[in-house]
PDB file of C-alpha atoms and ligand atoms in Angstrom:
ATOM      1  CA  UNK A   1     -31.045 -21.870 -16.895  1.00  0.00           C
ATOM      2  CA  UNK A   2     -33.817 -19.322 -16.515  1.00  0.00           C
ATOM      3  CA  UNK A   3     -36.049 -17.804 -19.136  1.00  0.00           C
ATOM      4  CA  UNK A   4     -35.508 -14.200 -20.102  1.00  0.00           C
ATOM      5  CA  UNK A   5     -38.477 -12.624 -21.874  1.00  0.00           C
ATOM      6  CA  UNK A   6     -38.410 -10.190 -24.781  1.00  0.00           C
ATOM      7  CA  UNK A   7     -40.773  -7.241 -25.066  1.00  0.00           C
ATOM      8  CA  UNK A   8     -40.746  -5.698 -28.528  1.00  0.00           C
ATOM      9  CA  UNK A   9     -41.267  -1.963 -28.758  1.00  0.00           C
ATOM     10  CA  UNK A  10     -43.108  -1.299 -32.043  1.00  0.00           C
ATOM     11  CA  UNK A  11     -43.146   2.517 -31.884  1.00  0.00           C
ATOM     12  CA  UNK A  12     -40.859   2.743 -34.896  1.00  0.00           C
ATOM     13  CA  UNK A  13     -43.265   0.809 -37.097  1.00  0.00           C
ATOM     14  CA  UNK A  14     -45.688   3.644 -36.349  1.00  0.00           C
ATOM     15  CA  UNK A  15     -42.919   6.192 -37.004  1.00  0.00           C
ATOM     16  CA  UNK A  16     -42.588   4.832 -40.556  1.00  0.00           C
ATOM     17  CA  UNK A  17     -46.352   4.872 -41.032  1.00  0.00           C
ATOM     18  CA  UNK A  18     -46.638   8.444 -39.767  1.00  0.00           C
ATOM     19  CA  UNK A  19     -43.960   9.538 -42.253  1.00  0.00           C
ATOM     20  CA  UNK A  20     -46.608   9.208 -44.982  1.00  0.00           C
ATOM     21  CA  UNK A  21     -49.736   9.567 -42.882  1.00  0.00           C
ATOM     22  CA  UNK A  22     -51.374   6.398 -44.272  1.00  0.00           C
ATOM     23  CA  UNK A  23     -52.042   3.001 -42.746  1.00  0.00           C
ATOM     24  CA  UNK A  24     -48.796   1.174 -43.660  1.00  0.00           C
ATOM     25  CA  UNK A  25     -46.689  -0.293 -42.198  1.00  0.00           C
ATOM     26  CA  UNK A  26     -49.222  -1.376 -39.602  1.00  0.00           C
ATOM     27  CA  UNK A  27     -48.024  -1.730 -35.977  1.00  0.00           C
ATOM     28  CA  UNK A  28     -50.791  -4.281 -35.327  1.00  0.00           C
ATOM     29  CA  UNK A  29     -49.428  -6.522 -38.075  1.00  0.00           C
ATOM     30  CA  UNK A  30     -45.947  -6.149 -36.552  1.00  0.00           C
ATOM     31  CA  UNK A  31     -47.362  -7.221 -33.182  1.00  0.00           C
ATOM     32  CA  UNK A  32     -48.977 -10.309 -34.726  1.00  0.00           C
ATOM     33  CA  UNK A  33     -45.728 -11.337 -36.450  1.00  0.00           C
ATOM     34  CA  UNK A  34     -43.742 -10.668 -33.262  1.00  0.00           C
ATOM     35  CA  UNK A  35     -46.036 -12.793 -31.113  1.00  0.00           C
ATOM     36  CA  UNK A  36     -45.822 -15.620 -33.668  1.00  0.00           C
ATOM     37  CA  UNK A  37     -42.016 -15.402 -33.463  1.00  0.00           C
ATOM     38  CA  UNK A  38     -41.421 -15.740 -29.731  1.00  0.00           C
ATOM     39  CA  UNK A  39     -41.978 -12.257 -28.341  1.00  0.00           C
ATOM     40  CA  UNK A  40     -43.615 -12.265 -24.907  1.00  0.00           C
ATOM     41  CA  UNK A  41     -44.877  -8.710 -24.788  1.00  0.00           C
ATOM     42  CA  UNK A  42     -45.661  -5.814 -27.080  1.00  0.00           C
ATOM     43  CA  UNK A  43     -44.605  -2.367 -25.917  1.00  0.00           C
ATOM     44  CA  UNK A  44     -45.860   0.982 -27.209  1.00  0.00           C
ATOM     45  CA  UNK A  45     -45.244   4.501 -25.963  1.00  0.00           C
ATOM     46  CA  UNK A  46     -48.303   6.722 -26.297  1.00  0.00           C
ATOM     47  CA  UNK A  47     -46.650  10.129 -26.231  1.00  0.00           C
ATOM     48  CA  UNK A  48     -48.435  13.377 -25.479  1.00  0.00           C
ATOM     49  CA  UNK A  49     -47.485  14.651 -28.961  1.00  0.00           C
ATOM     50  CA  UNK A  50     -48.664  11.381 -30.620  1.00  0.00           C
ATOM     51  CA  UNK A  51     -45.590  11.432 -32.844  1.00  0.00           C
ATOM     52  CA  UNK A  52     -45.755   7.713 -33.587  1.00  0.00           C
ATOM     53  CA  UNK A  53     -48.269   5.512 -31.749  1.00  0.00           C
ATOM     54  CA  UNK A  54     -51.875   6.761 -31.945  1.00  0.00           C
ATOM     55  CA  UNK A  55     -54.748   6.095 -29.555  1.00  0.00           C
ATOM     56  CA  UNK A  56     -56.364   3.725 -32.088  1.00  0.00           C
ATOM     57  CA  UNK A  57     -53.195   1.591 -32.117  1.00  0.00           C
ATOM     58  CA  UNK A  58     -53.353   1.108 -28.355  1.00  0.00           C
ATOM     59  CA  UNK A  59     -57.040   0.161 -28.413  1.00  0.00           C
ATOM     60  CA  UNK A  60     -56.459  -2.129 -31.427  1.00  0.00           C
ATOM     61  CA  UNK A  61     -53.535  -3.925 -29.792  1.00  0.00           C
ATOM     62  CA  UNK A  62     -55.485  -4.411 -26.571  1.00  0.00           C
ATOM     63  CA  UNK A  63     -57.963  -6.617 -28.452  1.00  0.00           C
ATOM     64  CA  UNK A  64     -55.476  -9.388 -29.231  1.00  0.00           C
ATOM     65  CA  UNK A  65     -52.017  -8.876 -27.752  1.00  0.00           C
ATOM     66  CA  UNK A  66     -51.200 -11.390 -25.006  1.00  0.00           C
ATOM     67  CA  UNK A  67     -49.191  -8.952 -22.884  1.00  0.00           C
ATOM     68  CA  UNK A  68     -49.511  -5.254 -23.694  1.00  0.00           C
ATOM     69  CA  UNK A  69     -47.020  -2.908 -22.028  1.00  0.00           C
ATOM     70  CA  UNK A  70     -47.909   0.772 -22.311  1.00  0.00           C
ATOM     71  CA  UNK A  71     -45.063   3.231 -21.791  1.00  0.00           C
ATOM     72  CA  UNK A  72     -46.359   6.568 -20.630  1.00  0.00           C
ATOM     73  CA  UNK A  73     -45.563   9.791 -18.838  1.00  0.00           C
ATOM     74  CA  UNK A  74     -47.463  10.693 -15.687  1.00  0.00           C
ATOM     75  CA  UNK A  75     -49.750  13.013 -17.638  1.00  0.00           C
ATOM     76  CA  UNK A  76     -53.459  13.218 -16.707  1.00  0.00           C
ATOM     77  CA  UNK A  77     -54.767  12.634 -20.248  1.00  0.00           C
ATOM     78  CA  UNK A  78     -52.580   9.576 -20.798  1.00  0.00           C
ATOM     79  CA  UNK A  79     -53.340   8.180 -17.331  1.00  0.00           C
ATOM     80  CA  UNK A  80     -57.061   8.306 -18.173  1.00  0.00           C
ATOM     81  CA  UNK A  81     -56.435   6.455 -21.452  1.00  0.00           C
ATOM     82  CA  UNK A  82     -54.432   3.792 -19.601  1.00  0.00           C
ATOM     83  CA  UNK A  83     -57.258   3.324 -17.110  1.00  0.00           C
ATOM     84  CA  UNK A  84     -59.675   2.907 -20.018  1.00  0.00           C
ATOM     85  CA  UNK A  85     -57.489   0.575 -22.146  1.00  0.00           C
ATOM     86  CA  UNK A  86     -56.207  -1.465 -19.183  1.00  0.00           C
ATOM     87  CA  UNK A  87     -52.944  -2.749 -20.619  1.00  0.00           C
ATOM     88  CA  UNK A  88     -51.392  -5.666 -18.757  1.00  0.00           C
ATOM     89  CA  UNK A  89     -48.481  -3.459 -17.773  1.00  0.00           C
ATOM     90  CA  UNK A  90     -47.638   0.223 -17.672  1.00  0.00           C
ATOM     91  CA  UNK A  91     -44.077   1.499 -17.663  1.00  0.00           C
ATOM     92  CA  UNK A  92     -43.878   5.058 -16.357  1.00  0.00           C
ATOM     93  CA  UNK A  93     -41.263   7.079 -18.244  1.00  0.00           C
ATOM     94  CA  UNK A  94     -40.116  10.691 -18.283  1.00  0.00           C
ATOM     95  CA  UNK A  95     -41.140  12.582 -21.397  1.00  0.00           C
ATOM     96  CA  UNK A  96     -39.679  15.681 -22.946  1.00  0.00           C
ATOM     97  CA  UNK A  97     -41.141  17.218 -26.084  1.00  0.00           C
ATOM     98  CA  UNK A  98     -37.751  17.943 -27.692  1.00  0.00           C
ATOM     99  CA  UNK A  99     -36.180  14.498 -27.189  1.00  0.00           C
ATOM    100  CA  UNK A 100     -35.597  11.984 -29.981  1.00  0.00           C
ATOM    101  CA  UNK A 101     -36.281   9.082 -27.585  1.00  0.00           C
ATOM    102  CA  UNK A 102     -36.710   8.646 -23.823  1.00  0.00           C
ATOM    103  CA  UNK A 103     -33.634  10.313 -22.335  1.00  0.00           C
ATOM    104  CA  UNK A 104     -32.631   9.237 -18.837  1.00  0.00           C
ATOM    105  CA  UNK A 105     -34.691   7.479 -16.237  1.00  0.00           C
ATOM    106  CA  UNK A 106     -37.666   8.738 -14.304  1.00  0.00           C
ATOM    107  CA  UNK A 107     -36.804  10.639 -11.118  1.00  0.00           C
ATOM    108  CA  UNK A 108     -39.065   8.591  -8.858  1.00  0.00           C
ATOM    109  CA  UNK A 109     -37.301   9.810  -5.700  1.00  0.00           C
ATOM    110  CA  UNK A 110     -37.990  13.413  -6.680  1.00  0.00           C
ATOM    111  CA  UNK A 111     -41.667  12.914  -7.596  1.00  0.00           C
ATOM    112  CA  UNK A 112     -42.842  10.368  -5.056  1.00  0.00           C
ATOM    113  CA  UNK A 113     -46.252  11.737  -4.205  1.00  0.00           C
ATOM    114  CA  UNK A 114     -47.536  12.374  -7.767  1.00  0.00           C
ATOM    115  CA  UNK A 115     -46.224   8.996  -8.941  1.00  0.00           C
ATOM    116  CA  UNK A 116     -47.575   7.125  -5.902  1.00  0.00           C
ATOM    117  CA  UNK A 117     -51.089   8.366  -6.683  1.00  0.00           C
ATOM    118  CA  UNK A 118     -50.867   7.160 -10.300  1.00  0.00           C
ATOM    119  CA  UNK A 119     -49.346   3.814  -9.285  1.00  0.00           C
ATOM    120  CA  UNK A 120     -52.217   3.358  -6.840  1.00  0.00           C
ATOM    121  CA  UNK A 121     -54.879   4.121  -9.468  1.00  0.00           C
ATOM    122  CA  UNK A 122     -53.307   1.891 -12.130  1.00  0.00           C
ATOM    123  CA  UNK A 123     -52.742  -0.947  -9.664  1.00  0.00           C
ATOM    124  CA  UNK A 124     -56.353  -0.726  -8.498  1.00  0.00           C
ATOM    125  CA  UNK A 125     -57.356  -1.173 -12.169  1.00  0.00           C
ATOM    126  CA  UNK A 126     -55.383  -4.446 -12.289  1.00  0.00           C
ATOM    127  CA  UNK A 127     -52.382  -3.044 -14.175  1.00  0.00           C
ATOM    128  CA  UNK A 128     -48.840  -4.070 -13.178  1.00  0.00           C
ATOM    129  CA  UNK A 129     -46.770  -0.902 -12.938  1.00  0.00           C
ATOM    130  CA  UNK A 130     -43.102  -0.489 -13.724  1.00  0.00           C
ATOM    131  CA  UNK A 131     -40.766   2.500 -13.233  1.00  0.00           C
ATOM    132  CA  UNK A 132     -38.165   3.222 -15.923  1.00  0.00           C
ATOM    133  CA  UNK A 133     -35.196   4.306 -13.807  1.00  0.00           C
ATOM    134  CA  UNK A 134     -31.466   4.788 -13.852  1.00  0.00           C
ATOM    135  CA  UNK A 135     -29.617   1.872 -12.177  1.00  0.00           C
ATOM    136  CA  UNK A 136     -29.434   3.838  -8.917  1.00  0.00           C
ATOM    137  CA  UNK A 137     -30.289   2.402  -5.458  1.00  0.00           C
ATOM    138  CA  UNK A 138     -32.073   5.644  -4.487  1.00  0.00           C
ATOM    139  CA  UNK A 139     -34.473   5.230  -7.422  1.00  0.00           C
ATOM    140  CA  UNK A 140     -34.931   1.521  -6.650  1.00  0.00           C
ATOM    141  CA  UNK A 141     -35.847   2.307  -3.040  1.00  0.00           C
ATOM    142  CA  UNK A 142     -38.238   5.055  -4.127  1.00  0.00           C
ATOM    143  CA  UNK A 143     -39.915   2.752  -6.677  1.00  0.00           C
ATOM    144  CA  UNK A 144     -40.530   0.140  -4.041  1.00  0.00           C
ATOM    145  CA  UNK A 145     -41.743   2.720  -1.529  1.00  0.00           C
ATOM    146  CA  UNK A 146     -44.404   4.057  -3.902  1.00  0.00           C
ATOM    147  CA  UNK A 147     -45.697   0.529  -4.522  1.00  0.00           C
ATOM    148  CA  UNK A 148     -44.322  -0.311  -7.977  1.00  0.00           C
ATOM    149  CA  UNK A 149     -43.646  -4.064  -8.210  1.00  0.00           C
ATOM    150  CA  UNK A 150     -41.401  -3.732 -11.272  1.00  0.00           C
ATOM    151  CA  UNK A 151     -38.535  -1.522 -12.426  1.00  0.00           C
ATOM    152  CA  UNK A 152     -36.996  -1.266 -15.863  1.00  0.00           C
ATOM    153  CA  UNK A 153     -33.312  -0.373 -15.615  1.00  0.00           C
ATOM    154  CA  UNK A 154     -32.245   2.187 -18.216  1.00  0.00           C
ATOM    155  CA  UNK A 155     -29.444   0.627 -20.252  1.00  0.00           C
ATOM    156  CA  UNK A 156     -28.924   3.650 -22.521  1.00  0.00           C
ATOM    157  CA  UNK A 157     -25.634   4.821 -20.972  1.00  0.00           C
ATOM    158  CA  UNK A 158     -24.262   1.272 -21.166  1.00  0.00           C
ATOM    159  CA  UNK A 159     -25.417   0.917 -24.788  1.00  0.00           C
ATOM    160  CA  UNK A 160     -23.798   4.212 -25.803  1.00  0.00           C
ATOM    161  CA  UNK A 161     -20.563   3.309 -24.022  1.00  0.00           C
ATOM    162  CA  UNK A 162     -20.586  -0.171 -25.550  1.00  0.00           C
ATOM    163  CA  UNK A 163     -20.388   1.452 -28.969  1.00  0.00           C
ATOM    164  CA  UNK A 164     -17.167   3.169 -27.784  1.00  0.00           C
ATOM    165  CA  UNK A 165     -15.790   0.119 -25.982  1.00  0.00           C
ATOM    166  CA  UNK A 166     -15.767   1.455 -22.369  1.00  0.00           C
ATOM    167  CA  UNK A 167     -18.428  -0.569 -20.651  1.00  0.00           C
ATOM    168  CA  UNK A 168     -17.150  -2.301 -17.531  1.00  0.00           C
ATOM    169  CA  UNK A 169     -18.177   0.362 -15.003  1.00  0.00           C
ATOM    170  CA  UNK A 170     -21.600   0.956 -16.531  1.00  0.00           C
ATOM    171  CA  UNK A 171     -22.317  -2.756 -16.714  1.00  0.00           C
ATOM    172  CA  UNK A 172     -21.286  -3.104 -13.075  1.00  0.00           C
ATOM    173  CA  UNK A 173     -23.752  -0.341 -12.160  1.00  0.00           C
ATOM    174  CA  UNK A 174     -26.559  -2.283 -13.858  1.00  0.00           C
ATOM    175  CA  UNK A 175     -25.467  -5.522 -12.205  1.00  0.00           C
ATOM    176  CA  UNK A 176     -25.379  -3.918  -8.728  1.00  0.00           C
ATOM    177  CA  UNK A 177     -28.804  -2.349  -9.287  1.00  0.00           C
ATOM    178  CA  UNK A 178     -30.262  -5.687 -10.444  1.00  0.00           C
ATOM    179  CA  UNK A 179     -28.860  -7.453  -7.360  1.00  0.00           C
ATOM    180  CA  UNK A 180     -30.139  -4.759  -5.026  1.00  0.00           C
ATOM    181  CA  UNK A 181     -33.539  -4.443  -6.698  1.00  0.00           C
ATOM    182  CA  UNK A 182     -34.044  -8.192  -6.527  1.00  0.00           C
ATOM    183  CA  UNK A 183     -33.045  -8.200  -2.842  1.00  0.00           C
ATOM    184  CA  UNK A 184     -35.807  -5.686  -2.022  1.00  0.00           C
ATOM    185  CA  UNK A 185     -38.404  -7.704  -3.921  1.00  0.00           C
ATOM    186  CA  UNK A 186     -38.623  -5.871  -7.245  1.00  0.00           C
ATOM    187  CA  UNK A 187     -39.030  -7.532 -10.650  1.00  0.00           C
ATOM    188  CA  UNK A 188     -36.091  -6.385 -12.763  1.00  0.00           C
ATOM    189  CA  UNK A 189     -36.541  -5.504 -16.434  1.00  0.00           C
ATOM    190  CA  UNK A 190     -34.046  -3.630 -18.586  1.00  0.00           C
ATOM    191  CA  UNK A 191     -34.026  -1.737 -21.841  1.00  0.00           C
ATOM    192  CA  UNK A 192     -32.978   1.088 -24.090  1.00  0.00           C
ATOM    193  CA  UNK A 193     -30.378   1.041 -26.820  1.00  0.00           C
ATOM    194  CA  UNK A 194     -29.913  -2.725 -26.700  1.00  0.00           C
ATOM    195  CA  UNK A 195     -28.859  -4.496 -29.882  1.00  0.00           C
ATOM    196  CA  UNK A 196     -27.283  -7.732 -31.043  1.00  0.00           C
ATOM    197  CA  UNK A 197     -23.789  -6.453 -30.235  1.00  0.00           C
ATOM    198  CA  UNK A 198     -24.239  -5.034 -26.729  1.00  0.00           C
ATOM    199  CA  UNK A 199     -26.675  -7.771 -25.634  1.00  0.00           C
ATOM    200  CA  UNK A 200     -23.887 -10.139 -24.518  1.00  0.00           C
ATOM    201  CA  UNK A 201     -22.902  -7.890 -21.597  1.00  0.00           C
ATOM    202  CA  UNK A 202     -26.497  -7.512 -20.444  1.00  0.00           C
ATOM    203  CA  UNK A 203     -26.881 -11.300 -20.430  1.00  0.00           C
ATOM    204  CA  UNK A 204     -24.283 -11.413 -17.624  1.00  0.00           C
ATOM    205  CA  UNK A 205     -26.556  -9.341 -15.338  1.00  0.00           C
ATOM    206  CA  UNK A 206     -28.475 -11.521 -12.852  1.00  0.00           C
ATOM    207  CA  UNK A 207     -32.190 -11.516 -12.009  1.00  0.00           C
ATOM    208  CA  UNK A 208     -33.447 -10.100 -15.295  1.00  0.00           C
ATOM    209  CA  UNK A 209     -37.067 -10.890 -16.140  1.00  0.00           C
ATOM    210  CA  UNK A 210     -37.724  -8.997 -19.398  1.00  0.00           C
ATOM    211  CA  UNK A 211     -35.699  -6.988 -21.915  1.00  0.00           C
ATOM    212  CA  UNK A 212     -37.567  -4.304 -23.842  1.00  0.00           C
ATOM    213  CA  UNK A 213     -35.994  -3.625 -27.217  1.00  0.00           C
ATOM    214  CA  UNK A 214     -37.274  -1.528 -30.094  1.00  0.00           C
ATOM    215  CA  UNK A 215     -35.146   0.506 -32.452  1.00  0.00           C
ATOM    216  CA  UNK A 216     -32.426  -2.031 -33.235  1.00  0.00           C
ATOM    217  CA  UNK A 217     -34.881  -4.838 -33.994  1.00  0.00           C
ATOM    218  CA  UNK A 218     -37.231  -2.740 -36.116  1.00  0.00           C
ATOM    219  CA  UNK A 219     -34.243  -1.214 -37.934  1.00  0.00           C
ATOM    220  CA  UNK A 220     -32.797  -4.662 -38.612  1.00  0.00           C
ATOM    221  CA  UNK A 221     -36.233  -5.925 -39.695  1.00  0.00           C
ATOM    222  CA  UNK A 222     -36.196  -3.393 -42.536  1.00  0.00           C
ATOM    223  CA  UNK A 223     -33.145  -5.263 -43.874  1.00  0.00           C
ATOM    224  CA  UNK A 224     -33.862  -8.928 -43.141  1.00  0.00           C
ATOM    225  CA  UNK A 225     -37.512  -9.148 -42.027  1.00  0.00           C
ATOM    226  CA  UNK A 226     -39.022  -9.079 -38.544  1.00  0.00           C
ATOM    227  CA  UNK A 227     -38.908 -12.846 -37.858  1.00  0.00           C
ATOM    228  CA  UNK A 228     -35.155 -13.179 -38.586  1.00  0.00           C
ATOM    229  CA  UNK A 229     -34.405  -9.896 -36.750  1.00  0.00           C
ATOM    230  CA  UNK A 230     -36.155 -11.262 -33.662  1.00  0.00           C
ATOM    231  CA  UNK A 231     -34.312 -14.557 -33.939  1.00  0.00           C
ATOM    232  CA  UNK A 232     -30.951 -12.729 -33.859  1.00  0.00           C
ATOM    233  CA  UNK A 233     -31.900 -11.413 -30.405  1.00  0.00           C
ATOM    234  CA  UNK A 234     -33.924 -14.343 -29.063  1.00  0.00           C
ATOM    235  CA  UNK A 235     -31.240 -16.958 -29.824  1.00  0.00           C
ATOM    236  CA  UNK A 236     -28.583 -15.395 -27.521  1.00  0.00           C
ATOM    237  CA  UNK A 237     -31.280 -14.576 -24.946  1.00  0.00           C
ATOM    238  CA  UNK A 238     -31.992 -18.296 -24.800  1.00  0.00           C
ATOM    239  CA  UNK A 239     -28.604 -18.813 -23.111  1.00  0.00           C
ATOM    240  CA  UNK A 240     -29.508 -16.452 -20.231  1.00  0.00           C
ATOM    241  CA  UNK A 241     -28.835 -17.992 -16.878  1.00  0.00           C
ATOM    242  CA  UNK A 242     -25.807 -19.851 -18.109  1.00  0.00           C
ATOM    243  CA  UNK A 243     -23.761 -16.635 -17.755  1.00  0.00           C
ATOM    244  CA  UNK A 244     -25.688 -14.442 -15.316  1.00  0.00           C
TER     245      UNK A 244
HETATM  246  N1  LIG B 301     -37.748   0.840 -22.612  1.00  0.00           N
HETATM  247  C1  LIG B 301     -38.232   2.096 -22.491  1.00  0.00           C
HETATM  248  C2  LIG B 301     -38.841   2.475 -21.186  1.00  0.00           C
HETATM  249  C3  LIG B 301     -38.187   3.009 -23.569  1.00  0.00           C
HETATM  250  O1  LIG B 301     -38.660   4.247 -23.414  1.00  0.00           O
HETATM  251  C4  LIG B 301     -37.658   2.568 -24.798  1.00  0.00           C
HETATM  252  C5  LIG B 301     -37.643   3.490 -25.975  1.00  0.00           C
HETATM  253  O2  LIG B 301     -38.942   3.777 -26.356  1.00  0.00           O
HETATM  254  C6  LIG B 301     -37.187   1.248 -24.885  1.00  0.00           C
HETATM  255  C7  LIG B 301     -37.220   0.414 -23.771  1.00  0.00           C
HETATM  256  C8  LIG B 301     -36.633   0.686 -26.157  1.00  0.00           C
HETATM  257  O3  LIG B 301     -35.477   1.376 -26.504  1.00  0.00           O
HETATM  258  P1  LIG B 301     -34.814   1.111 -27.907  1.00  0.00           P
HETATM  259  O4  LIG B 301     -35.803   1.560 -28.939  1.00  0.00           O
HETATM  260  O5  LIG B 301     -33.580   1.954 -27.876  1.00  0.00           O
HETATM  261  O6  LIG B 301     -34.545  -0.346 -28.007  1.00  0.00           O
END
């Protein structure tokens, strides 16, 4: 049985804080509780519009978090911040001002040269770079070609379909992408829209290294507390490898 790691996205703790403009609830406190309860990495998305996570959060987390994963668009201002903060990992994502959350994967194949330059700069700074992509072999090939060692497969379509009960084809697409990505030497992460109901299908996908989950855990934590909400996800994750 292999170990599957959990990265907790704490953006929505900051969303709640920003609703009142004060200091509570504090994303740094959420990160501390998460690390004490079995989370391997803390993920934040520093968006151009700063709608939830602020620059001070990223710098504050960097001081103590064991593995900080910064989600970011390939935007010059944010790239400079990443080079200054030096998170352990960066996940490059597409970003659209109107969206409620990250919609769709990054078109790495269509933006090779701009992305390759950023991957090179971040890698030279000692940051491990991941591409958030659709489970599509073309995007996997492009990610490898521009020098990214990691991809995060977008599970949003699967998660939406799981809610409607029509998942087999979408799960197969993720499985095929994980197999192919692993065969060309990429580390395979996955995330978006995952929760305690649709997790079981994802646990049948081979070669997964890390799952990044945010909204469902933070939403559940409002009801039962962050430690128990994490345990609901970490307990089934502990069986990974038995099914994949
Ligand atoms: N991975 C990436 C790259 C994301 O952009 C997000 C959403 O911020 C997540 C994972 C987590 O998605 P969710 O909040 O739906 O669990």
